[in-house]
mmCIF file of C-alpha atoms in Angstrom:
data_model
loop_
_atom_site.group_PDB
_atom_site.id
_atom_site.type_symbol
_atom_site.label_atom_id
_atom_site.label_comp_id
_atom_site.label_asym_id
_atom_site.label_seq_id
_atom_site.Cartn_x
_atom_site.Cartn_y
_atom_site.Cartn_z
ATOM 1 C CA UNK H 1 27.779 42.672 -65.906
ATOM 2 C CA UNK H 2 29.212 39.320 -67.039
ATOM 3 C CA UNK H 3 29.299 40.913 -70.501
ATOM 4 C CA UNK H 4 30.566 44.321 -69.323
ATOM 5 C CA UNK H 5 31.351 45.127 -65.653
ATOM 6 C CA UNK H 6 30.911 48.848 -66.385
ATOM 7 C CA UNK H 7 28.212 49.087 -69.070
ATOM 8 C CA UNK H 8 27.346 52.409 -70.751
ATOM 9 C CA UNK H 9 24.401 54.106 -69.082
ATOM 10 C CA UNK H 10 22.608 54.513 -72.404
ATOM 11 C CA UNK H 11 22.692 50.756 -72.984
ATOM 12 C CA UNK H 12 21.522 50.077 -69.432
ATOM 13 C CA UNK H 13 18.479 52.267 -70.090
ATOM 14 C CA UNK H 14 17.752 50.308 -73.273
ATOM 15 C CA UNK H 15 17.823 47.152 -71.154
ATOM 16 C CA UNK H 16 15.841 48.484 -68.188
ATOM 17 C CA UNK H 17 12.890 49.663 -70.304
ATOM 18 C CA UNK H 18 12.119 46.086 -71.378
ATOM 19 C CA UNK H 19 10.397 45.111 -68.117
ATOM 20 C CA UNK H 20 7.744 47.827 -68.262
ATOM 21 C CA UNK H 21 6.962 47.096 -71.908
ATOM 22 C CA UNK H 22 6.465 43.416 -71.112
ATOM 23 C CA UNK H 23 4.212 44.280 -68.165
ATOM 24 C CA UNK H 24 1.875 46.662 -70.022
ATOM 25 C CA UNK H 25 1.470 44.347 -73.008
ATOM 26 C CA UNK H 26 0.648 41.367 -70.781
ATOM 27 C CA UNK H 27 -1.790 43.528 -68.793
ATOM 28 C CA UNK H 28 -3.551 44.591 -71.994
ATOM 29 C CA UNK H 29 -3.748 40.952 -73.152
ATOM 30 C CA UNK H 30 -5.298 39.943 -69.822
ATOM 31 C CA UNK H 31 -7.897 42.712 -70.024
ATOM 32 C CA UNK H 32 -8.845 41.837 -73.602
ATOM 33 C CA UNK H 33 -9.252 38.202 -72.545
ATOM 34 C CA UNK H 34 -11.705 39.438 -69.871
ATOM 35 C CA UNK H 35 -13.705 41.237 -72.534
ATOM 36 C CA UNK H 36 -12.393 44.726 -71.707
ATOM 37 C CA UNK H 37 -11.025 46.962 -74.450
ATOM 38 C CA UNK H 38 -7.454 47.965 -73.591
ATOM 39 C CA UNK H 39 -4.283 49.170 -75.299
ATOM 40 C CA UNK H 40 -0.683 49.403 -74.091
ATOM 41 C CA UNK H 41 1.617 52.301 -74.963
ATOM 42 C CA UNK H 42 5.323 52.800 -74.366
ATOM 43 C CA UNK H 43 7.256 56.047 -73.985
ATOM 44 C CA UNK H 44 7.785 56.400 -77.754
ATOM 45 C CA UNK H 45 4.128 55.957 -78.558
ATOM 46 C CA UNK H 46 2.836 58.587 -76.118
ATOM 47 C CA UNK H 47 5.485 60.198 -76.415
ATOM 48 C CA UNK H 48 6.991 61.131 -73.035
ATOM 49 C CA UNK H 49 9.904 63.539 -73.520
ATOM 50 C CA UNK H 50 12.733 63.699 -70.988
ATOM 51 C CA UNK H 51 16.183 65.118 -70.412
ATOM 52 C CA UNK H 52 19.197 63.062 -71.511
ATOM 53 C CA UNK H 53 20.513 62.074 -68.069
ATOM 54 C CA UNK H 54 20.546 58.311 -68.623
ATOM 55 C CA UNK H 55 19.505 56.450 -65.504
ATOM 56 C CA UNK H 56 18.065 59.551 -63.849
ATOM 57 C CA UNK H 57 16.211 61.531 -66.522
ATOM 58 C CA UNK H 58 13.507 64.102 -65.753
ATOM 59 C CA UNK H 59 10.223 64.489 -67.571
ATOM 60 C CA UNK H 60 9.976 67.603 -69.770
ATOM 61 C CA UNK H 61 6.738 67.124 -71.694
ATOM 62 C CA UNK H 62 4.015 64.508 -72.149
ATOM 63 C CA UNK H 63 1.959 64.605 -75.338
ATOM 64 C CA UNK H 64 -1.615 63.610 -74.455
ATOM 65 C CA UNK H 65 -3.046 63.403 -78.009
ATOM 66 C CA UNK H 66 -2.553 59.637 -78.460
ATOM 67 C CA UNK H 67 -3.783 58.809 -74.958
ATOM 68 C CA UNK H 68 -6.914 60.951 -75.363
ATOM 69 C CA UNK H 69 -7.626 59.398 -78.758
ATOM 70 C CA UNK H 70 -7.522 55.916 -77.234
ATOM 71 C CA UNK H 71 -9.686 57.026 -74.304
ATOM 72 C CA UNK H 72 -12.207 58.555 -76.708
ATOM 73 C CA UNK H 73 -12.286 55.150 -78.403
ATOM 74 C CA UNK H 74 -13.400 53.719 -75.020
ATOM 75 C CA UNK H 75 -10.178 51.851 -74.338
ATOM 76 C CA UNK H 76 -8.341 51.525 -71.044
ATOM 77 C CA UNK H 77 -4.866 52.928 -71.649
ATOM 78 C CA UNK H 78 -1.930 51.227 -69.918
ATOM 79 C CA UNK H 79 1.249 53.301 -70.130
ATOM 80 C CA UNK H 80 4.783 52.213 -69.278
ATOM 81 C CA UNK H 81 6.186 53.921 -66.209
ATOM 82 C CA UNK H 82 9.800 54.708 -65.347
ATOM 83 C CA UNK H 83 10.813 55.556 -68.925
ATOM 84 C CA UNK H 84 10.905 58.321 -71.500
ATOM 85 C CA UNK H 85 12.521 59.464 -74.744
ATOM 86 C CA UNK H 86 15.187 62.158 -75.023
ATOM 87 C CA UNK H 87 15.912 64.608 -77.847
ATOM 88 C CA UNK H 88 18.074 61.992 -79.586
ATOM 89 C CA UNK H 89 15.129 59.548 -79.607
ATOM 90 C CA UNK H 90 16.968 57.305 -77.158
ATOM 91 C CA UNK H 91 15.196 55.567 -74.315
ATOM 92 C CA UNK H 92 15.859 57.014 -70.860
ATOM 93 C CA UNK H 93 14.845 55.832 -67.403
ATOM 94 C CA UNK H 94 13.645 58.134 -64.636
ATOM 95 C CA UNK H 95 15.637 56.633 -61.790
ATOM 96 C CA UNK H 96 14.411 55.526 -58.410
ATOM 97 C CA UNK H 97 10.649 55.927 -58.005
ATOM 98 C CA UNK H 98 10.214 56.635 -61.704
ATOM 99 C CA UNK H 99 6.934 54.728 -61.960
ATOM 100 C CA UNK H 100 5.304 56.877 -59.256
ATOM 101 C CA UNK H 101 6.610 59.998 -60.990
ATOM 102 C CA UNK H 102 5.145 58.847 -64.308
ATOM 103 C CA UNK H 103 1.754 58.175 -62.718
ATOM 104 C CA UNK H 104 1.508 61.595 -61.092
ATOM 105 C CA UNK H 105 2.753 63.346 -64.246
ATOM 106 C CA UNK H 106 0.108 61.591 -66.353
ATOM 107 C CA UNK H 107 -2.598 62.498 -63.834
ATOM 108 C CA UNK H 108 -1.454 66.134 -63.975
ATOM 109 C CA UNK H 109 -1.405 66.529 -67.770
ATOM 110 C CA UNK H 110 -4.696 64.642 -68.179
ATOM 111 C CA UNK H 111 -6.340 66.635 -65.346
ATOM 112 C CA UNK H 112 -7.397 63.376 -63.703
ATOM 113 C CA UNK H 113 -9.751 63.390 -60.712
ATOM 114 C CA UNK H 114 -7.226 61.403 -58.661
ATOM 115 C CA UNK H 115 -4.013 59.418 -58.837
ATOM 116 C CA UNK H 116 -3.920 56.203 -56.834
ATOM 117 C CA UNK H 117 -0.553 54.588 -56.180
ATOM 118 C CA UNK H 118 -0.847 50.874 -55.400
ATOM 119 C CA UNK H 119 1.963 49.268 -53.438
ATOM 120 C CA UNK H 120 2.642 46.357 -51.087
ATOM 121 C CA UNK H 121 1.472 48.255 -47.984
ATOM 122 C CA UNK H 122 -1.995 49.716 -47.488
ATOM 123 C CA UNK H 123 -0.943 53.322 -47.047
ATOM 124 C CA UNK H 124 1.685 55.544 -45.458
ATOM 125 C CA UNK H 125 2.814 54.310 -42.042
ATOM 126 C CA UNK H 126 4.620 55.982 -39.163
ATOM 127 C CA UNK H 127 7.546 53.741 -40.176
ATOM 128 C CA UNK H 128 8.133 50.847 -42.543
ATOM 129 C CA UNK H 129 5.906 48.116 -41.012
ATOM 130 C CA UNK H 130 8.328 45.471 -42.291
ATOM 131 C CA UNK H 131 11.026 46.971 -40.079
ATOM 132 C CA UNK H 132 8.931 48.342 -37.199
ATOM 133 C CA UNK H 133 6.120 45.911 -36.233
ATOM 134 C CA UNK H 134 4.344 48.549 -34.108
ATOM 135 C CA UNK H 135 4.045 51.082 -36.969
ATOM 136 C CA UNK H 136 0.529 52.352 -37.641
ATOM 137 C CA UNK H 137 -1.129 53.617 -40.792
ATOM 138 C CA UNK H 138 -1.878 57.342 -41.198
ATOM 139 C CA UNK H 139 -5.257 58.459 -42.554
ATOM 140 C CA UNK H 140 -3.610 61.477 -44.140
ATOM 141 C CA UNK H 141 -0.291 63.276 -44.298
ATOM 142 C CA UNK H 142 0.777 66.703 -45.540
ATOM 143 C CA UNK H 143 2.729 67.298 -48.746
ATOM 144 C CA UNK H 144 5.709 68.605 -46.800
ATOM 145 C CA UNK H 145 5.880 65.667 -44.403
ATOM 146 C CA UNK H 146 5.511 63.217 -47.289
ATOM 147 C CA UNK H 147 8.222 65.030 -49.243
ATOM 148 C CA UNK H 148 10.700 64.601 -46.425
ATOM 149 C CA UNK H 149 9.717 61.010 -45.679
ATOM 150 C CA UNK H 150 10.023 60.151 -49.374
ATOM 151 C CA UNK H 151 13.437 61.807 -49.628
ATOM 152 C CA UNK H 152 14.654 60.081 -46.486
ATOM 153 C CA UNK H 153 13.978 56.507 -47.481
ATOM 154 C CA UNK H 154 10.397 55.712 -46.470
ATOM 155 C CA UNK H 155 10.057 53.755 -49.735
ATOM 156 C CA UNK H 156 6.298 54.294 -50.166
ATOM 157 C CA UNK H 157 6.559 57.236 -52.569
ATOM 158 C CA UNK H 158 9.455 58.909 -54.285
ATOM 159 C CA UNK H 159 10.152 62.572 -53.588
ATOM 160 C CA UNK H 160 9.851 63.577 -57.256
ATOM 161 C CA UNK H 161 6.321 62.190 -57.473
ATOM 162 C CA UNK H 162 5.266 64.166 -54.371
ATOM 163 C CA UNK H 163 6.886 67.331 -55.769
ATOM 164 C CA UNK H 164 4.834 66.953 -58.955
ATOM 165 C CA UNK H 165 1.706 66.230 -56.936
ATOM 166 C CA UNK H 166 2.154 69.427 -54.912
ATOM 167 C CA UNK H 167 3.053 71.555 -57.947
ATOM 168 C CA UNK H 168 0.025 70.515 -60.037
ATOM 169 C CA UNK H 169 -2.503 69.922 -57.257
ATOM 170 C CA UNK H 170 -3.004 66.226 -58.005
ATOM 171 C CA UNK H 171 -5.090 64.337 -55.443
ATOM 172 C CA UNK H 172 -2.889 61.413 -54.438
ATOM 173 C CA UNK H 173 -3.917 58.307 -52.523
ATOM 174 C CA UNK H 174 -1.535 55.532 -51.464
ATOM 175 C CA UNK H 175 -3.311 52.167 -51.370
ATOM 176 C CA UNK H 176 -2.574 48.447 -51.241
ATOM 177 C CA UNK H 177 -2.685 46.195 -54.283
ATOM 178 C CA UNK H 178 -3.558 43.318 -51.944
ATOM 179 C CA UNK H 179 -6.722 44.547 -50.196
ATOM 180 C CA UNK H 180 -9.601 47.059 -50.332
ATOM 181 C CA UNK H 181 -8.493 49.341 -47.477
ATOM 182 C CA UNK H 182 -8.931 53.121 -47.749
ATOM 183 C CA UNK H 183 -5.233 53.972 -47.893
ATOM 184 C CA UNK H 184 -3.600 57.302 -47.013
ATOM 185 C CA UNK H 185 -4.438 60.662 -48.583
ATOM 186 C CA UNK H 186 -1.517 63.001 -49.288
ATOM 187 C CA UNK H 187 -2.742 66.588 -49.174
ATOM 188 C CA UNK H 188 -1.904 70.181 -48.291
ATOM 189 C CA UNK H 189 -2.507 69.891 -44.556
ATOM 190 C CA UNK H 190 -2.427 66.592 -42.747
ATOM 191 C CA UNK H 191 -5.376 65.706 -40.533
ATOM 192 C CA UNK H 192 -4.794 66.422 -36.836
ATOM 193 C CA UNK H 193 -1.422 67.964 -37.710
ATOM 194 C CA UNK H 194 -1.356 70.175 -34.624
ATOM 195 C CA UNK H 195 -1.772 67.161 -32.382
ATOM 196 C CA UNK H 196 0.938 65.070 -34.048
ATOM 197 C CA UNK H 197 4.446 66.010 -32.990
ATOM 198 C CA UNK H 198 6.099 63.428 -35.251
ATOM 199 C CA UNK H 199 4.370 61.826 -38.229
ATOM 200 C CA UNK H 200 6.956 59.231 -39.126
ATOM 201 C CA UNK H 201 10.406 57.713 -38.857
ATOM 202 C CA UNK H 202 12.393 56.866 -41.993
ATOM 203 C CA UNK H 203 15.519 54.838 -42.638
ATOM 204 C CA UNK H 204 17.718 55.321 -45.715
ATOM 205 C CA UNK H 205 20.206 52.507 -46.304
ATOM 206 C CA UNK H 206 21.462 54.026 -49.570
ATOM 207 C CA UNK H 207 23.533 56.811 -47.965
ATOM 208 C CA UNK H 208 27.342 56.760 -47.980
ATOM 209 C CA UNK H 209 29.648 59.290 -46.314
ATOM 210 C CA UNK H 210 32.536 61.007 -48.075
ATOM 211 C CA UNK H 211 35.093 63.096 -46.182
ATOM 212 C CA UNK H 212 37.380 65.498 -48.044
ATOM 213 C CA UNK H 213 40.377 65.862 -45.741
ATOM 214 C CA UNK H 214 42.720 68.836 -45.648
ATOM 215 C CA UNK H 215 40.957 71.126 -48.098
ATOM 216 C CA UNK H 216 42.248 74.696 -48.144
ATOM 217 C CA UNK H 217 40.564 76.924 -45.551
ATOM 218 C CA UNK H 218 39.967 79.860 -47.902
ATOM 219 C CA UNK H 219 36.851 81.553 -49.313
ATOM 220 C CA UNK H 220 35.357 79.604 -52.213
ATOM 221 C CA UNK H 221 36.783 76.177 -51.397
ATOM 222 C CA UNK H 222 33.382 74.730 -50.447
ATOM 223 C CA UNK H 223 31.823 76.307 -53.548
ATOM 224 C CA UNK H 224 34.414 74.724 -55.850
ATOM 225 C CA UNK H 225 33.924 71.328 -54.215
ATOM 226 C CA UNK H 226 30.148 71.201 -54.453
ATOM 227 C CA UNK H 227 30.020 72.968 -57.825
ATOM 228 C CA UNK H 228 32.232 70.209 -59.220
ATOM 229 C CA UNK H 229 29.842 67.569 -57.886
ATOM 230 C CA UNK H 230 26.742 69.423 -59.115
ATOM 231 C CA UNK H 231 28.123 69.808 -62.643
ATOM 232 C CA UNK H 232 28.375 66.030 -62.778
ATOM 233 C CA UNK H 233 24.813 65.443 -61.502
ATOM 234 C CA UNK H 234 25.897 64.149 -58.088
ATOM 235 C CA UNK H 235 23.520 65.184 -55.306
ATOM 236 C CA UNK H 236 24.715 65.599 -51.743
ATOM 237 C CA UNK H 237 22.684 65.680 -48.557
ATOM 238 C CA UNK H 238 24.081 66.068 -45.056
ATOM 239 C CA UNK H 239 27.101 68.405 -44.967
ATOM 240 C CA UNK H 240 29.470 69.064 -42.062
ATOM 241 C CA UNK H 241 32.530 71.329 -42.109
ATOM 242 C CA UNK H 242 35.146 71.057 -39.396
ATOM 243 C CA UNK H 243 36.813 73.950 -37.591
ATOM 244 C CA UNK H 244 39.870 75.088 -39.589
ATOM 245 C CA UNK H 245 43.366 74.089 -38.522
ATOM 246 C CA UNK H 246 46.787 74.927 -40.017
ATOM 247 C CA UNK H 247 45.143 76.588 -43.003
ATOM 248 C CA UNK H 248 42.975 73.567 -43.851
ATOM 249 C CA UNK H 249 39.591 72.111 -42.929
ATOM 250 C CA UNK H 250 37.668 68.868 -43.494
ATOM 251 C CA UNK H 251 34.285 68.674 -45.239
ATOM 252 C CA UNK H 252 32.084 65.604 -44.919
ATOM 253 C CA UNK H 253 28.864 64.938 -46.805
ATOM 254 C CA UNK H 254 26.603 62.070 -47.857
ATOM 255 C CA UNK H 255 25.774 60.820 -51.351
ATOM 256 C CA UNK H 256 23.600 57.966 -52.550
ATOM 257 C CA UNK H 257 25.298 54.596 -52.794
ATOM 258 C CA UNK H 258 24.902 54.635 -56.591
ATOM 259 C CA UNK H 259 26.895 57.871 -56.797
ATOM 260 C CA UNK H 260 29.726 56.924 -54.428
ATOM 261 C CA UNK H 261 32.239 55.565 -56.943
ATOM 262 C CA UNK H 262 31.555 58.351 -59.437
ATOM 263 C CA UNK H 263 31.968 61.002 -56.722
ATOM 264 C CA UNK H 264 35.243 59.549 -55.393
ATOM 265 C CA UNK H 265 36.723 59.177 -58.885
ATOM 266 C CA UNK H 266 35.641 62.688 -59.851
ATOM 267 C CA UNK H 267 37.082 64.341 -56.752
ATOM 268 C CA UNK H 268 40.375 62.455 -57.001
ATOM 269 C CA UNK H 269 40.671 63.539 -60.636
ATOM 270 C CA UNK H 270 40.196 67.169 -59.513
ATOM 271 C CA UNK H 271 42.484 66.941 -56.474
ATOM 272 C CA UNK H 272 44.877 69.657 -57.631
ATOM 273 C CA UNK H 273 42.190 72.143 -58.615
ATOM 274 C CA UNK H 274 40.260 71.623 -55.365
ATOM 275 C CA UNK H 275 43.362 71.596 -53.181
ATOM 276 C CA UNK H 276 42.810 68.821 -50.630
ATOM 277 C CA UNK H 277 44.999 66.139 -49.080
ATOM 278 C CA UNK H 278 42.960 62.952 -49.480
ATOM 279 C CA UNK H 279 39.479 61.427 -49.440
ATOM 280 C CA UNK H 280 37.953 58.961 -47.004
ATOM 281 C CA UNK H 281 34.580 57.251 -47.380
ATOM 282 C CA UNK H 282 32.334 54.948 -45.357
ATOM 283 C CA UNK H 283 29.629 52.672 -46.774
ATOM 284 C CA UNK H 284 28.596 51.144 -43.428
ATOM 285 C CA UNK H 285 26.259 53.967 -42.420
ATOM 286 C CA UNK H 286 22.536 54.754 -42.700
ATOM 287 C CA UNK H 287 20.384 57.861 -42.346
ATOM 288 C CA UNK H 288 17.736 57.783 -39.618
ATOM 289 C CA UNK H 289 15.170 60.600 -39.649
ATOM 290 C CA UNK H 290 12.120 61.802 -37.762
ATOM 291 C CA UNK H 291 9.617 63.973 -39.654
ATOM 292 C CA UNK H 292 6.671 66.000 -38.422
ATOM 293 C CA UNK H 293 5.127 69.425 -38.875
ATOM 294 C CA UNK H 294 4.394 69.481 -35.162
ATOM 295 C CA UNK H 295 8.057 69.894 -34.254
ATOM 296 C CA UNK H 296 7.984 73.508 -35.516
ATOM 297 C CA UNK H 297 6.054 74.510 -32.386
ATOM 298 C CA UNK H 298 7.467 71.953 -29.936
ATOM 299 C CA UNK H 299 11.020 72.406 -28.566
ATOM 300 C CA UNK H 300 13.051 69.431 -27.399
ATOM 301 C CA UNK H 301 12.503 67.037 -30.323
ATOM 302 C CA UNK H 302 16.226 66.819 -31.101
ATOM 303 C CA UNK H 303 17.102 66.312 -27.441
ATOM 304 C CA UNK H 304 14.562 63.517 -27.139
ATOM 305 C CA UNK H 305 15.893 61.764 -30.249
ATOM 306 C CA UNK H 306 19.511 62.090 -29.123
ATOM 307 C CA UNK H 307 18.644 60.851 -25.627
ATOM 308 C CA UNK H 308 16.939 57.816 -27.139
ATOM 309 C CA UNK H 309 20.015 56.993 -29.261
ATOM 310 C CA UNK H 310 22.277 57.511 -26.244
ATOM 311 C CA UNK H 311 20.186 55.052 -24.216
ATOM 312 C CA UNK H 312 20.598 52.547 -27.050
ATOM 313 C CA UNK H 313 24.375 53.202 -27.164
ATOM 314 C CA UNK H 314 24.167 54.346 -30.792
ATOM 315 C CA UNK H 315 26.854 56.773 -31.953
ATOM 316 C CA UNK H 316 25.866 59.742 -34.175
ATOM 317 C CA UNK H 317 28.262 60.560 -37.022
ATOM 318 C CA UNK H 318 26.473 63.511 -38.633
ATOM 319 C CA UNK H 319 23.338 65.600 -38.026
ATOM 320 C CA UNK H 320 21.094 67.633 -40.345
ATOM 321 C CA UNK H 321 17.893 69.485 -39.481
ATOM 322 C CA UNK H 322 15.066 71.450 -41.054
ATOM 323 C CA UNK H 323 11.845 72.923 -39.681
ATOM 324 C CA UNK H 324 10.085 69.573 -39.893
ATOM 325 C CA UNK H 325 12.819 66.942 -39.775
ATOM 326 C CA UNK H 326 15.911 65.769 -37.938
ATOM 327 C CA UNK H 327 18.313 63.391 -39.671
ATOM 328 C CA UNK H 328 21.277 61.571 -38.162
ATOM 329 C CA UNK H 329 23.919 59.388 -39.749
ATOM 330 C CA UNK H 330 24.529 56.266 -37.637
ATOM 331 C CA UNK H 331 26.340 52.906 -38.038
ATOM 332 C CA UNK H 332 24.438 50.436 -40.206
ATOM 333 C CA UNK H 333 24.706 47.697 -37.579
ATOM 334 C CA UNK H 334 22.541 49.777 -35.216
ATOM 335 C CA UNK H 335 19.896 50.739 -37.796
ATOM 336 C CA UNK H 336 16.916 48.536 -36.886
ATOM 337 C CA UNK H 337 17.406 48.815 -33.139
ATOM 338 C CA UNK H 338 17.701 52.600 -33.338
ATOM 339 C CA UNK H 339 14.695 52.968 -35.664
ATOM 340 C CA UNK H 340 12.396 50.945 -33.399
ATOM 341 C CA UNK H 341 13.615 52.752 -30.274
ATOM 342 C CA UNK H 342 13.038 56.221 -31.775
ATOM 343 C CA UNK H 343 9.618 55.191 -33.098
ATOM 344 C CA UNK H 344 8.540 54.065 -29.624
ATOM 345 C CA UNK H 345 10.137 57.061 -27.885
ATOM 346 C CA UNK H 346 7.858 59.455 -29.794
ATOM 347 C CA UNK H 347 4.741 57.412 -29.047
ATOM 348 C CA UNK H 348 4.098 56.376 -32.634
ATOM 349 C CA UNK H 349 3.329 52.744 -31.825
ATOM 350 C CA UNK H 350 -0.198 51.428 -32.175
#
């Protein structure tokens, strides 16, 4: 950014793919030195075809011919994660969690017996053990719970990798790169699901709130707003619409921190077409979520969470729910205290 404060996304992808290529080549060198036959491949050499959304591309097709040829030659194949090649033969990166997504995709197309994801923790925990000292490791967790935890900032797996795992029936195990522990199995139905009300608590520090103030209170206004964002590949999460007043209403929603500036600039450029007064945004917020299949059959989960936050004097800005999760937007300064309190309130501590 010393060279260009706002670099083109294509050039950033060219830069970001360097790290993985260095890693796989060094890994192959180390294996050969140990007397093990190995070969490194990058996205071009596989090839791994993606869409053209620089910085957040999606995998379209993986050609397995080269990989299988190297495997048939009794070589360990080390493939770059996080990257692909689009229809213009440009490098693309897969965005956050792209390495996990690559691993699961490779396991799917190669019909592998299992896909093991190695990380700095020895499995999936009820909360991030670096933030919640009393968090405990789960032996197993369901696809659906893992999907929500991944989407809500748990950091162990990315949502896209879990979606691929579920779609193609890949057996996924999350393990530590630092020890020999068994890890956590992600599967269709989590063990002891009926007995576990809440499986985990997640904190997402990458959420920012945008409020569109004074938008016209007429049919189609919300559609136009979110269609504009969608056309420009900006995802939104929590959405709240206020009660109409004087022919207008306010709509608030959250976007990832990386999309904030793009979203604000886009909406301001479309102010006339969308018909709103002004935009406000807040970066000093986080998303705190509880996830668990058990809450489908247990009333009072939301009340318990809200009571816990009230006791901690934490204000709730926005709320979103599904059958297996409750998410609240709270001030960033209260994040750790609130996360630990909610974790303990649901009896998740060791």
